[in-house]
Structure formats: C-alpha cells, structure tokens
Tab-separated table of C-alpha atoms in Angstrom:
chain	number	residue	atom	x	y	z
M	1	MET	CA	28.891	294.868	318.532
M	2	PRO	CA	27.573	291.631	318.537
M	3	GLN	CA	26.555	289.529	321.530
M	4	THR	CA	27.479	286.696	323.262
M	5	PRO	CA	25.017	283.974	324.102
M	6	ASP	CA	24.904	284.671	327.772
M	7	THR	CA	23.871	288.707	327.206
M	8	PRO	CA	19.936	288.763	326.932
M	9	PRO	CA	17.803	289.728	324.068
M	10	ALA	CA	17.721	293.006	322.490
M	11	PRO	CA	16.007	294.831	320.055
M	12	GLY	CA	17.384	293.564	316.485
M	13	ASP	CA	18.575	289.806	318.475
M	14	PRO	CA	18.082	287.200	316.468
M	15	ARG	CA	16.433	285.916	319.350
M	16	THR	CA	14.031	288.645	319.876
M	17	PRO	CA	11.501	287.507	317.018
M	18	GLY	CA	9.995	290.111	314.372
M	19	ASP	CA	12.351	293.004	315.048
M	20	PRO	CA	14.633	294.683	312.285
M	21	ARG	CA	18.263	294.485	313.049
M	22	THR	CA	20.833	297.174	311.897
M	23	VAL	CA	24.200	297.407	311.922
M	24	CYS	CA	26.123	300.840	310.645
M	25	TRP	CA	30.001	301.816	310.512
M	26	ASP	CA	31.404	304.668	308.961
M	27	LEU	CA	34.672	303.460	307.699
M	28	PRO	CA	38.125	305.162	306.607
M	29	HIS	CA	37.741	306.335	302.760
M	30	ASP	CA	41.230	303.872	302.496
M	31	LEU	CA	41.274	300.460	300.312
M	32	PRO	CA	42.370	298.109	303.530
M	33	ILE	CA	39.218	298.539	305.057
M	34	VAL	CA	37.254	296.647	302.552
M	35	GLY	CA	39.240	293.437	303.962
M	36	LYS	CA	37.695	294.072	307.929
M	37	ALA	CA	34.449	295.340	306.593
M	38	ARG	CA	33.921	292.042	304.786
M	39	ALA	CA	34.741	290.581	307.998
M	40	MET	CA	32.448	292.154	310.186
M	41	VAL	CA	29.645	291.065	307.640
M	42	SER	CA	30.360	287.692	307.843
M	43	GLU	CA	30.511	287.929	311.828
M	44	THR	CA	26.840	290.075	312.537
M	45	LEU	CA	25.614	287.401	309.780
M	46	THR	CA	27.126	284.746	312.172
M	47	VAL	CA	25.088	286.212	314.741
M	48	TRP	CA	22.318	287.068	313.110
M	49	ALA	CA	22.158	283.184	311.761
M	50	LEU	CA	21.683	283.681	308.076
M	51	HIS	CA	24.661	281.541	307.411
M	52	HIS	CA	23.395	280.567	304.290
M	53	LEU	CA	23.697	283.765	302.828
M	54	THR	CA	27.408	285.086	304.370
M	55	ASP	CA	29.497	284.456	301.116
M	56	ASP	CA	27.300	286.055	298.985
M	57	ALA	CA	26.737	288.916	301.513
M	58	VAL	CA	30.462	289.121	302.147
M	59	LEU	CA	31.360	289.575	298.668
M	60	VAL	CA	28.838	292.052	297.729
M	61	ALA	CA	29.522	294.287	300.609
M	62	GLY	CA	33.093	294.388	299.016
M	63	GLU	CA	32.408	295.248	295.927
M	64	LEU	CA	30.160	297.622	297.072
M	65	LEU	CA	32.839	298.926	299.395
M	66	ALA	CA	35.894	299.313	296.810
M	67	ASN	CA	33.463	301.294	294.517
M	68	ALA	CA	32.258	303.733	296.946
M	69	ILE	CA	36.292	304.120	297.844
M	70	LEU	CA	37.692	304.239	294.971
M	71	HIS	CA	34.519	306.393	292.766
M	72	GLY	CA	33.191	308.110	295.858
M	73	GLU	CA	33.687	310.313	298.091
M	74	PRO	CA	34.195	310.513	302.313
M	75	VAL	CA	32.071	309.508	304.743
M	76	VAL	CA	31.304	306.136	303.494
M	77	ARG	CA	28.846	304.272	305.320
M	78	LEU	CA	28.321	300.051	305.645
M	79	SER	CA	24.818	298.957	306.473
M	80	LEU	CA	23.182	295.854	307.425
M	81	ARG	CA	19.475	295.690	307.693
M	82	ALA	CA	17.795	292.186	308.215
M	83	SER	CA	13.679	292.013	308.613
M	84	PRO	CA	11.852	288.700	308.784
M	85	ASP	CA	11.897	288.794	305.377
M	86	GLU	CA	14.598	290.603	303.892
M	87	LEU	CA	18.366	291.793	304.294
M	88	GLN	CA	20.037	294.418	302.913
M	89	ILE	CA	22.997	295.698	302.318
M	90	GLN	CA	23.667	299.415	301.749
M	91	VAL	CA	26.726	301.646	301.218
M	92	THR	CA	26.448	305.203	300.907
M	93	ASP	CA	28.832	307.639	300.318
M	94	ARG	CA	28.614	311.431	299.112
M	95	GLY	CA	30.714	311.373	295.790
M	96	ALA	CA	28.559	312.605	292.705
M	97	GLY	CA	29.047	310.119	290.731
M	98	GLN	CA	26.688	307.384	289.948
M	99	PRO	CA	27.994	303.804	289.697
M	100	ARG	CA	27.193	302.153	285.940
M	101	HIS	CA	27.114	298.855	284.403
M	102	LEU	CA	30.103	298.734	281.910
M	103	THR	CA	30.187	297.062	278.421
M	104	LEU	CA	33.643	294.887	278.780
M	105	ASP	CA	35.732	292.346	277.141
M	106	ALA	CA	37.098	289.193	278.143
M	107	GLU	CA	40.258	290.493	279.099
M	108	ALA	CA	39.327	293.667	281.310
M	109	THR	CA	40.204	293.152	284.561
M	110	HIS	CA	38.377	296.097	286.666
M	111	GLY	CA	34.624	297.403	286.135
M	112	ARG	CA	32.440	293.835	286.643
M	113	GLY	CA	31.574	294.907	290.334
M	114	LEU	CA	28.161	295.993	289.637
M	115	ALA	CA	27.366	292.687	287.322
M	116	ILE	CA	28.887	290.744	290.067
M	117	VAL	CA	26.310	292.298	292.615
M	118	GLY	CA	23.273	291.716	290.061
M	119	ALA	CA	24.422	287.779	289.967
M	120	LEU	CA	24.472	287.403	293.549
M	121	ALA	CA	21.758	289.562	294.841
M	122	HIS	CA	18.086	289.009	294.393
M	123	ASP	CA	17.586	293.120	294.098
M	124	HIS	CA	19.904	295.969	293.478
M	125	GLY	CA	19.765	299.656	293.102
M	126	VAL	CA	21.091	302.846	293.550
M	127	THR	CA	19.292	305.884	295.476
M	128	PRO	CA	20.371	309.388	295.682
M	129	LEU	CA	21.218	311.436	298.689
M	130	PRO	CA	18.104	313.796	298.822
M	131	ASP	CA	19.523	316.644	300.373
M	132	ARG	CA	23.225	316.428	299.718
M	133	PRO	CA	25.451	314.981	297.069
M	134	GLY	CA	25.627	311.078	297.075
M	135	LYS	CA	24.225	307.871	296.677
M	136	THR	CA	23.164	304.800	298.445
M	137	VAL	CA	24.425	301.941	296.517
M	138	TRP	CA	22.534	298.573	297.913
M	139	ALA	CA	21.773	294.956	297.375
M	140	ARG	CA	19.115	292.627	299.356
M	141	TRP	CA	18.274	289.081	299.509
M	142	HIS	CA	14.471	288.020	300.624
M	143	LEU	CA	14.383	285.453	303.366
M	144	PRO	CA	12.730	282.538	303.624
M	145	PRO	CA	9.976	282.265	306.311
M	146	ARG	CA	10.650	281.657	309.805
M	147	GLY	CA	10.962	277.462	309.973
M	148	ALA	CA	11.446	277.174	306.546
M	149	HIS	CA	14.877	275.754	305.598
M	150	PRO	CA	16.899	278.417	303.090
M	151	THR	CA	17.793	276.852	299.454
M	152	PRO	CA	21.907	276.186	299.269
C-alpha cells in the first residue's frame, strides 16, 4: 500500500535514496481487473515520483495484463520495480504459449499490444519461467540521474 507523507520512510520509499522499490499483485484471471490494475500502477508511480512515466507505464501494464488474461493461465502477477536507474513492469502468467508480434493489416482490431509496448518502453522482452510452464513479459524504462529533469 502506498505510504502517506506522515508515514516514516521504509525501504523502497522514494524518500530513501538508492533503495529499489517493488510492489507485486496477484490478480484475478478476469479482464475487468485491467482497469483497476491501471489505477494501481498510476497511484504507485505517483508515490514513487515517476509522474513523467505514468501515461506510458499505465498503457503498457494494461496491454501486458490483457494479453496474460486472454492468452495465458492463472496465476497472473503484476510487478513494478524502480531502482535509481530504471523502472520495470513485469506480468507473469502460467500459460505455456509465448507472446508474438503479429503482422496486421490496417483494419485489424486486435493484435497490436506488443507493438504498443515496443513503441512506449525503452526495452521489452519475454523470460520463460525456469521451473514450470509460463513466462514473464516485461518492459523497462531508463530513468534520468537524480536531479536531472526527465524529457517529456
């Protein structure tokens, strides 16, 4: 749960420089959770003072979650991790299938999720789970050095 300004700093709090900040949520395997998860991502990035990434990160998290729910298997886990130099979003599911980029025509109504992720994040990829079926699909953004102003 995000902390309020009255709460003393804890490991991972933006007021504790240098500590990585991490949150994880195990989510229902149900599409309506995507909207709620987007709000949780937005709130977390606000607490972490990463406002400049909120729009892109919320969209990416929604795309990755929708793909995991539509094409993967439960349990679906959404994780955010911010270190001093990067933000990473991960979505893990237990489905054996792997995400893939599709070649689409202009009239396609689905299938652009990974292209959107690739356009918004600095890097993205898929890591198979080592000990069971499933994968983690991730996206990451490089963060400017402390004190530098992020580019819009």
